[in-house]
Amino acid sequence: MKLTCKVDVHHLSRVEGHGNITIRIQDGKLEEARWEVVETPRFFEAFLIGKKWDNAPWICGRICGICSIGHTLASIRAVENAFGIEPTEQTRKLRLLLKHMETLQSHILHLYFLAAPDFANVGSVFPLIETAPDIVARAARIKLLANDICDCIGGRRMHPTRTIVGGFTLLPTKDELRGHRDRLKEVMDDLVKTADLFRSFTLPDFIRETEFVSLKGSGQYPFIGGDLVSTDGVQKREQDYREMTNEYIVEQSTSKWSRLSRKSFAVGALARLNNNFELLHEWAREISLSFGLQPVNHNPYMNNMAQLVEAVHVAAESIDMIDELLDSEFSEPRQPVAARAGIGVGAVEVPRGILYHSYEFDDTGHIINCDCVIPTSQNHANIQHDLQELAEHYAKKGRKDRDIELLAQMLVRAYDPCISCSVH
Amino acid sequence: MAGTTHNQKNFLGVPVAKPRVAFFELSSCEGCQLQILNNEATLLDFLSLVQVVNFREAMTEKSDDYDIAFVEGSITRKDEVERLRNIRQNARVLVALGSCACFGGINQLKNRFDPDWVKRKVYGNSPVDTDKAQPLEEFVHINLRIYGCPVRKEEVERIVTNLVIGKEIHHPRYPVCMECKANENVCLFDLGEPCLGPVTRAGCDSWCPNSRAGCWGCRGPADEANMEQMRKIMAEKGFSEETLIDRLECFGGFKDSVDRIRKGQP
Ligand code: SF4
Ligand code: SF4
Ligand code: SF4
């Protein structure tokens, strides 16, 4: 039993954005465990007001550089839902394919560049370039492919240019798609090796029961639109997302917090997997079981493994989707857009969890209200409660301050937080 | 490799020291930094050219000893001014990375409104600290700008290479249209779409028009921009002043032109 603990991490590294961790245990009593978000807010929800609908996806994609594709697609979906536009099957498939490749590149970036250094006991991926060149080359190969496909379908890998309300400005050629399908098949082997690598790491044995919120798949593992669901049995419609997120303002954070059935909930890969395990591609399900990962898993560090499982899922499903696209006759890339008054919501599963954009338009298609709820802000309260219990748990076990500091950092990193995005 | 000091680079037989490079972000989407990590094909070559000593998004180690600082994001709060001044003191070369740093970027769209209204709109009556969104040069001297939202990784690498070998860095003076024509794209105006290509600084290789999407001027005005002509084209093709302003004001680079149009001046 260890009686005191003092941890101060200022601007936690290898996460996106700025956050601090503070832990104090005195005479065996937890005095403080804080996850603090100190990022400067940018006020997208205010400065979008007065802009016409076509500005929304272009501007809102810039909420986040890592998941700009997800933001763009959520924004487009919100506008289309407000105007009553149904995307064509072709648009739907291309958007999902684009989304999948963003998921793949983001998960791989997190797994290899942000999370793995902790397990390998180094401060960054850079020393691994010399000590483990094969591993770094493998990570780069998978990411490169995912990014190349994003370039091909979205126009560019970040802040996409081709994605618009109504469809796409330009379609990929079938030759391009064929080439990408073949590279995806090759990359499956790299993903299996990634799983082997992560199986060689020991995950901290910390468990805290929580509620998991995600989209609910119907027939397919969910990424774009549909009903919302939680492991505590709550189910809501997409347009009623506010009843799921219940955002509130706290002093320790410039990001808002969320709660549902309990004092906090979690979103992200682990939440999606916990709610939709049966819908995973069979290859992905196999990998998941090989990690002993099945629903409902309450170890927050398992989010890393859930990302890996999803990486396999999106790659496998993308191969199938490209085959379907190749077998079909391409139709017009875009459909006409007619603005009208109304409210539209777009819910999209981005790498870090469920993302909502909602806009209200006047009858000329100008934005009169705007609300964006970011996955990381939904996770902040859960990170805070994990942190408290984790500090107590490991202090009781007599772990050193240095160990607790590392475990706390790894915990926050496991959520793969996107802080500047949560303070948009 | 990063973090070590061995390994001198040669350029045409002349040894070149590996500069110590640091990356920082202020109010931003972190996309410009990510563009550099996102460049799998040439990332390793790039890393062999410099010594990365500070890159919070990718590494835990930090150092205040660096030659070149890349700063992404705009200034929206007082503590950011402090951070920026510190960086300026430490760095020999300070590079403004991306439209947020060069012009205020997307963030400066909030400057259209009363700051108190902006705060209340998002945070109700809870206190939050925020000021106008401003570019870096409002506070410190900038040695170099890399334009774009996001920056183009090829351009960053070219500029860094030139910095390392001590070559002068020039930005194209001509507009995006030149690159677009060289790329043999169909002009968007002929497809009924607006485009700021005629007045925007080139260097992106007409990134958006290549995908049949009009330019929004993320790189700011070209030296040879003819705004009068631009306004005429837009009007002739039937686009409203609002459409023109939406694009011109999106990234902050055309602030003066927008002010003039709003005031009804030529
Ligand atoms: S310039 Fe654009 S891409 Fe770069 S940080 Fe700013 S918003 Fe992000
Ligand atoms: S599409 Fe735009 S950039 Fe290209 S030629 Fe036309 S106006 Fe110029
Ligand atoms: S075409 Fe225009 S908006 Fe697109 S990247 Fe180039 S300068 Fe920026």
Tab-separated table of C-alpha atoms in Angstrom, chain B:
chain	number	residue	atom	x	y	z
B	1	MET	CA	17.706	10.383	-36.736
B	2	ALA	CA	15.692	12.681	-34.580
B	3	GLY	CA	17.055	13.257	-31.137
B	4	THR	CA	20.630	12.353	-32.089
B	5	THR	CA	23.374	14.565	-33.430
B	6	HIS	CA	25.494	12.331	-35.671
B	7	ASN	CA	25.068	11.956	-39.369
B	8	GLN	CA	26.128	15.038	-41.324
B	9	LYS	CA	24.283	15.673	-44.562
B	10	ASN	CA	26.030	16.425	-47.780
B	11	PHE	CA	24.770	18.718	-50.446
B	12	LEU	CA	26.860	18.585	-53.614
B	13	GLY	CA	29.791	17.434	-51.509
B	14	VAL	CA	29.412	20.270	-49.008
B	15	PRO	CA	28.547	19.113	-45.500
B	16	VAL	CA	25.347	20.657	-44.212
B	17	ALA	CA	24.469	20.699	-40.560
B	18	LYS	CA	21.153	19.154	-39.671
B	19	PRO	CA	19.069	21.965	-38.295
B	20	ARG	CA	17.135	21.404	-35.096
B	21	VAL	CA	13.494	21.733	-35.957
B	22	ALA	CA	10.501	22.276	-33.695
B	23	PHE	CA	6.768	22.239	-34.392
B	24	PHE	CA	4.178	24.188	-32.402
B	25	GLU	CA	0.477	24.699	-32.675
B	26	LEU	CA	-1.749	27.546	-31.535
B	27	SER	CA	-5.495	27.680	-32.335
B	28	SER	CA	-5.748	25.262	-35.215
B	29	CYS	CA	-7.046	21.935	-36.453
B	30	GLU	CA	-3.474	20.559	-36.343
B	31	GLY	CA	-3.948	19.567	-39.947
B	32	CYS	CA	-0.872	21.329	-41.250
B	33	GLN	CA	1.397	19.443	-38.832
B	34	LEU	CA	-0.376	16.266	-39.693
B	35	GLN	CA	0.290	16.817	-43.370
B	36	ILE	CA	3.953	16.293	-42.536
B	37	LEU	CA	3.352	13.058	-40.611
B	38	ASN	CA	0.924	12.062	-43.330
B	39	ASN	CA	3.611	11.886	-45.918
B	40	GLU	CA	4.543	8.236	-45.592
B	41	ALA	CA	6.325	7.992	-48.917
B	42	THR	CA	8.958	10.622	-48.136
B	43	LEU	CA	8.656	11.089	-44.372
B	44	LEU	CA	11.811	9.141	-43.659
B	45	ASP	CA	13.875	11.126	-46.175
B	46	PHE	CA	12.507	14.273	-44.650
B	47	LEU	CA	13.459	13.133	-41.165
B	48	SER	CA	16.987	12.391	-42.319
B	49	LEU	CA	17.350	16.019	-43.345
B	50	VAL	CA	16.506	17.593	-40.009
B	51	GLN	CA	16.577	16.820	-36.336
B	52	VAL	CA	13.095	17.012	-34.891
B	53	VAL	CA	13.428	18.178	-31.292
B	54	ASN	CA	9.866	19.206	-30.567
B	55	PHE	CA	6.719	17.733	-32.061
B	56	ARG	CA	4.147	17.250	-29.319
B	57	GLU	CA	1.705	15.466	-31.566
B	58	ALA	CA	4.284	12.747	-32.230
B	59	MET	CA	6.833	12.683	-29.405
B	60	THR	CA	7.222	13.066	-25.638
B	61	GLU	CA	10.694	14.650	-25.513
B	62	LYS	CA	10.841	18.447	-25.649
B	63	SER	CA	13.626	20.942	-26.117
B	64	ASP	CA	13.914	24.733	-26.207
B	65	ASP	CA	17.047	24.521	-28.294
B	66	TYR	CA	16.071	24.695	-31.950
B	67	ASP	CA	16.939	26.578	-35.151
B	68	ILE	CA	13.726	26.458	-37.121
B	69	ALA	CA	10.287	26.717	-35.560
B	70	PHE	CA	7.176	25.865	-37.532
B	71	VAL	CA	4.141	27.468	-35.951
B	72	GLU	CA	0.682	26.405	-36.986
B	73	GLY	CA	-2.559	28.117	-35.963
B	74	SER	CA	-3.747	31.619	-35.239
B	75	ILE	CA	-3.612	33.665	-32.067
B	76	THR	CA	-6.936	33.770	-30.212
B	77	ARG	CA	-5.891	34.097	-26.569
B	78	LYS	CA	-3.300	36.023	-24.536
B	79	ASP	CA	-1.365	32.949	-23.361
B	80	GLU	CA	-0.775	32.131	-27.018
B	81	VAL	CA	0.946	35.486	-27.516
B	82	GLU	CA	3.325	34.581	-24.677
B	83	ARG	CA	4.043	31.181	-26.182
B	84	LEU	CA	4.652	32.718	-29.584
B	85	ARG	CA	7.056	35.346	-28.192
B	86	ASN	CA	9.025	32.604	-26.455
B	87	ILE	CA	9.245	30.610	-29.634
B	88	ARG	CA	10.381	33.724	-31.505
B	89	GLN	CA	13.171	34.227	-28.988
B	90	ASN	CA	14.419	30.675	-29.321
B	91	ALA	CA	14.172	30.278	-33.074
B	92	ARG	CA	16.560	31.537	-35.696
B	93	VAL	CA	13.919	31.063	-38.381
B	94	LEU	CA	10.230	31.303	-37.599
B	95	VAL	CA	7.909	29.798	-40.175
B	96	ALA	CA	4.175	30.512	-40.241
B	97	LEU	CA	2.719	27.167	-41.281
B	98	GLY	CA	-0.644	27.290	-43.045
B	99	SER	CA	-3.453	29.791	-43.526
B	100	CYS	CA	-4.337	30.010	-39.812
B	101	ALA	CA	-0.817	31.210	-39.025
B	102	CYS	CA	-0.469	33.363	-42.158
B	103	PHE	CA	-3.893	35.050	-42.245
B	104	GLY	CA	-5.897	33.945	-39.195
B	105	GLY	CA	-7.436	31.171	-41.326
B	106	ILE	CA	-10.909	29.758	-40.806
B	107	ASN	CA	-10.791	30.986	-37.194
B	108	GLN	CA	-10.914	34.646	-38.214
B	109	LEU	CA	-14.474	34.128	-39.472
B	110	LYS	CA	-15.517	34.799	-35.894
B	111	ASN	CA	-14.110	38.335	-36.185
B	112	ARG	CA	-17.280	39.152	-38.163
B	113	PHE	CA	-19.151	39.158	-34.874
B	114	ASP	CA	-19.126	40.907	-31.524
B	115	PRO	CA	-16.811	38.803	-29.307
B	116	ASP	CA	-19.258	38.708	-26.400
B	117	TRP	CA	-22.019	37.397	-28.597
B	118	VAL	CA	-19.668	34.690	-29.912
B	119	LYS	CA	-18.828	33.530	-26.384
B	120	ARG	CA	-22.434	33.537	-25.229
B	121	LYS	CA	-23.554	31.666	-28.294
B	122	VAL	CA	-21.318	28.677	-27.511
B	123	TYR	CA	-20.745	28.781	-23.746
B	124	GLY	CA	-23.823	30.623	-22.427
B	125	ASN	CA	-22.953	32.660	-19.385
B	126	SER	CA	-19.882	30.601	-18.410
B	127	PRO	CA	-16.702	32.623	-18.659
B	128	VAL	CA	-14.290	31.714	-21.469
B	129	ASP	CA	-11.236	33.596	-22.474
B	130	THR	CA	-11.002	34.441	-26.153
B	131	ASP	CA	-9.915	37.363	-28.337
B	132	LYS	CA	-10.049	38.125	-32.021
B	133	ALA	CA	-8.357	35.484	-34.201
B	134	GLN	CA	-5.177	36.993	-35.629
B	135	PRO	CA	-2.218	35.918	-37.739
B	136	LEU	CA	1.229	35.520	-36.159
B	137	GLU	CA	2.719	38.587	-37.808
B	138	GLU	CA	0.453	40.816	-35.716
B	139	PHE	CA	2.697	39.927	-32.762
B	140	VAL	CA	6.131	38.824	-33.954
B	141	HIS	CA	8.385	39.010	-36.969
B	142	ILE	CA	7.920	36.095	-39.369
B	143	ASN	CA	10.794	34.864	-41.529
B	144	LEU	CA	8.817	32.700	-43.869
B	145	ARG	CA	5.243	31.759	-44.743
B	146	ILE	CA	3.989	28.452	-46.029
B	147	TYR	CA	0.529	28.989	-47.442
B	148	GLY	CA	-2.462	26.688	-47.648
B	149	CYS	CA	-5.295	25.119	-45.705
B	150	PRO	CA	-3.887	22.589	-45.471
B	151	VAL	CA	-0.289	23.156	-46.565
B	152	ARG	CA	0.872	20.921	-49.359
B	153	LYS	CA	3.411	18.441	-48.097
B	154	GLU	CA	5.496	18.545	-51.276
B	155	GLU	CA	5.825	22.282	-50.851
B	156	VAL	CA	6.797	22.003	-47.180
B	157	GLU	CA	9.491	19.520	-48.060
B	158	ARG	CA	10.825	21.637	-50.889
B	159	ILE	CA	10.931	24.702	-48.663
B	160	VAL	CA	12.599	22.840	-45.789
B	161	THR	CA	15.190	21.387	-48.140
B	162	ASN	CA	15.954	24.865	-49.454
B	163	LEU	CA	16.179	26.219	-45.929
B	164	VAL	CA	18.614	23.492	-44.935
B	165	ILE	CA	20.900	24.029	-47.894
B	166	GLY	CA	20.579	27.790	-47.587
B	167	LYS	CA	18.803	28.463	-50.879
B	168	GLU	CA	16.469	31.414	-51.161
B	169	ILE	CA	12.790	30.615	-51.061
B	170	HIS	CA	10.384	32.073	-53.585
B	171	HIS	CA	6.645	31.737	-53.768
B	172	PRO	CA	4.926	31.890	-57.138
B	173	ARG	CA	3.725	35.435	-57.855
B	174	TYR	CA	1.132	34.280	-60.389
B	175	PRO	CA	-2.398	32.944	-59.684
B	176	VAL	CA	-3.774	29.386	-59.483
B	177	CYS	CA	-5.267	29.735	-63.001
B	178	MET	CA	-1.778	29.367	-64.457
B	179	GLU	CA	-1.288	25.987	-62.830
B	180	CYS	CA	-4.839	24.990	-63.643
B	181	LYS	CA	-4.328	25.717	-67.341
B	182	ALA	CA	-1.030	23.838	-67.317
B	183	ASN	CA	-2.918	20.894	-65.822
B	184	GLU	CA	-5.379	21.111	-68.727
B	185	ASN	CA	-8.452	21.211	-66.498
B	186	VAL	CA	-11.849	22.227	-67.808
B	187	CYS	CA	-12.439	25.712	-66.363
B	188	LEU	CA	-15.024	25.625	-63.592
B	189	PHE	CA	-16.672	28.799	-64.854
B	190	ASP	CA	-17.505	26.866	-68.033
B	191	LEU	CA	-19.163	24.238	-65.820
B	192	GLY	CA	-21.195	26.901	-64.028
B	193	GLU	CA	-19.169	26.906	-60.809
B	194	PRO	CA	-17.439	29.824	-59.081
B	195	CYS	CA	-13.656	29.790	-58.594
B	196	LEU	CA	-11.117	32.152	-57.040
B	197	GLY	CA	-8.300	30.767	-59.176
B	198	PRO	CA	-7.803	34.082	-61.039
B	199	VAL	CA	-6.725	35.975	-57.904
B	200	THR	CA	-5.274	33.333	-55.575
B	201	ARG	CA	-1.554	32.718	-55.189
B	202	ALA	CA	-0.423	29.563	-56.996
B	203	GLY	CA	1.775	26.869	-55.519
B	204	CYS	CA	-0.889	24.283	-54.737
B	205	ASP	CA	-0.790	22.945	-58.298
B	206	SER	CA	-4.487	23.936	-58.630
B	207	TRP	CA	-5.390	21.355	-56.046
B	208	CYS	CA	-9.154	22.002	-55.953
B	209	PRO	CA	-9.859	22.629	-59.664
B	210	ASN	CA	-8.012	19.355	-60.408
B	211	SER	CA	-10.918	17.726	-58.574
B	212	ARG	CA	-13.459	19.886	-60.351
B	213	ALA	CA	-14.011	21.968	-57.223
B	214	GLY	CA	-13.664	25.759	-57.321
B	215	CYS	CA	-10.855	27.514	-55.456
B	216	TRP	CA	-11.710	29.238	-52.145
B	217	GLY	CA	-8.512	31.252	-51.987
B	218	CYS	CA	-6.889	29.452	-49.085
B	219	ARG	CA	-3.413	30.663	-50.107
B	220	GLY	CA	-4.357	34.315	-50.148
B	221	PRO	CA	-3.889	36.847	-52.952
B	222	ALA	CA	-1.351	36.419	-55.750
B	223	ASP	CA	1.052	39.316	-56.297
B	224	GLU	CA	-0.513	39.767	-59.687
B	225	ALA	CA	-4.126	39.499	-58.530
B	226	ASN	CA	-6.604	41.610	-60.454
B	227	MET	CA	-9.543	41.894	-58.102
B	228	GLU	CA	-11.506	44.194	-60.341
B	229	GLN	CA	-11.407	41.603	-63.089
B	230	MET	CA	-12.385	38.873	-60.607
B	231	ARG	CA	-15.451	40.811	-59.490
B	232	LYS	CA	-16.421	41.341	-63.101
B	233	ILE	CA	-16.111	37.650	-64.016
B	234	MET	CA	-18.199	36.596	-61.023
B	235	ALA	CA	-20.912	39.118	-61.843
B	236	GLU	CA	-20.925	38.229	-65.550
B	237	LYS	CA	-21.252	34.539	-64.760
B	238	GLY	CA	-24.223	35.300	-62.548
B	239	PHE	CA	-22.728	34.726	-59.088
B	240	SER	CA	-23.889	36.910	-56.239
B	241	GLU	CA	-21.661	39.194	-54.231
B	242	GLU	CA	-22.392	36.931	-51.273
B	243	THR	CA	-20.828	33.950	-53.078
B	244	LEU	CA	-17.751	36.024	-53.870
B	245	ILE	CA	-17.446	37.253	-50.277
B	246	ASP	CA	-18.019	33.776	-48.803
B	247	ARG	CA	-14.988	32.565	-50.677
B	248	LEU	CA	-12.816	35.634	-50.278
B	249	GLU	CA	-13.310	35.835	-46.529
B	250	CYS	CA	-13.085	32.129	-45.749
B	251	PHE	CA	-9.370	31.951	-44.884
B	252	GLY	CA	-8.537	35.561	-44.092
B	253	GLY	CA	-6.073	36.205	-46.924
B	254	PHE	CA	-8.297	38.654	-48.790
B	255	LYS	CA	-9.379	40.725	-45.827
B	256	ASP	CA	-8.702	44.089	-47.518
B	257	SER	CA	-10.658	43.194	-50.639
B	258	VAL	CA	-13.590	41.969	-48.557
B	259	ASP	CA	-13.632	45.187	-46.554
B	260	ARG	CA	-13.675	47.192	-49.768
B	261	ILE	CA	-16.479	45.164	-51.326
B	262	ARG	CA	-18.538	45.430	-48.136
B	263	LYS	CA	-18.085	49.192	-48.136
B	264	GLY	CA	-19.180	49.308	-51.759
B	265	GLN	CA	-15.762	50.560	-52.911
B	266	PRO	CA	-14.185	49.512	-56.214
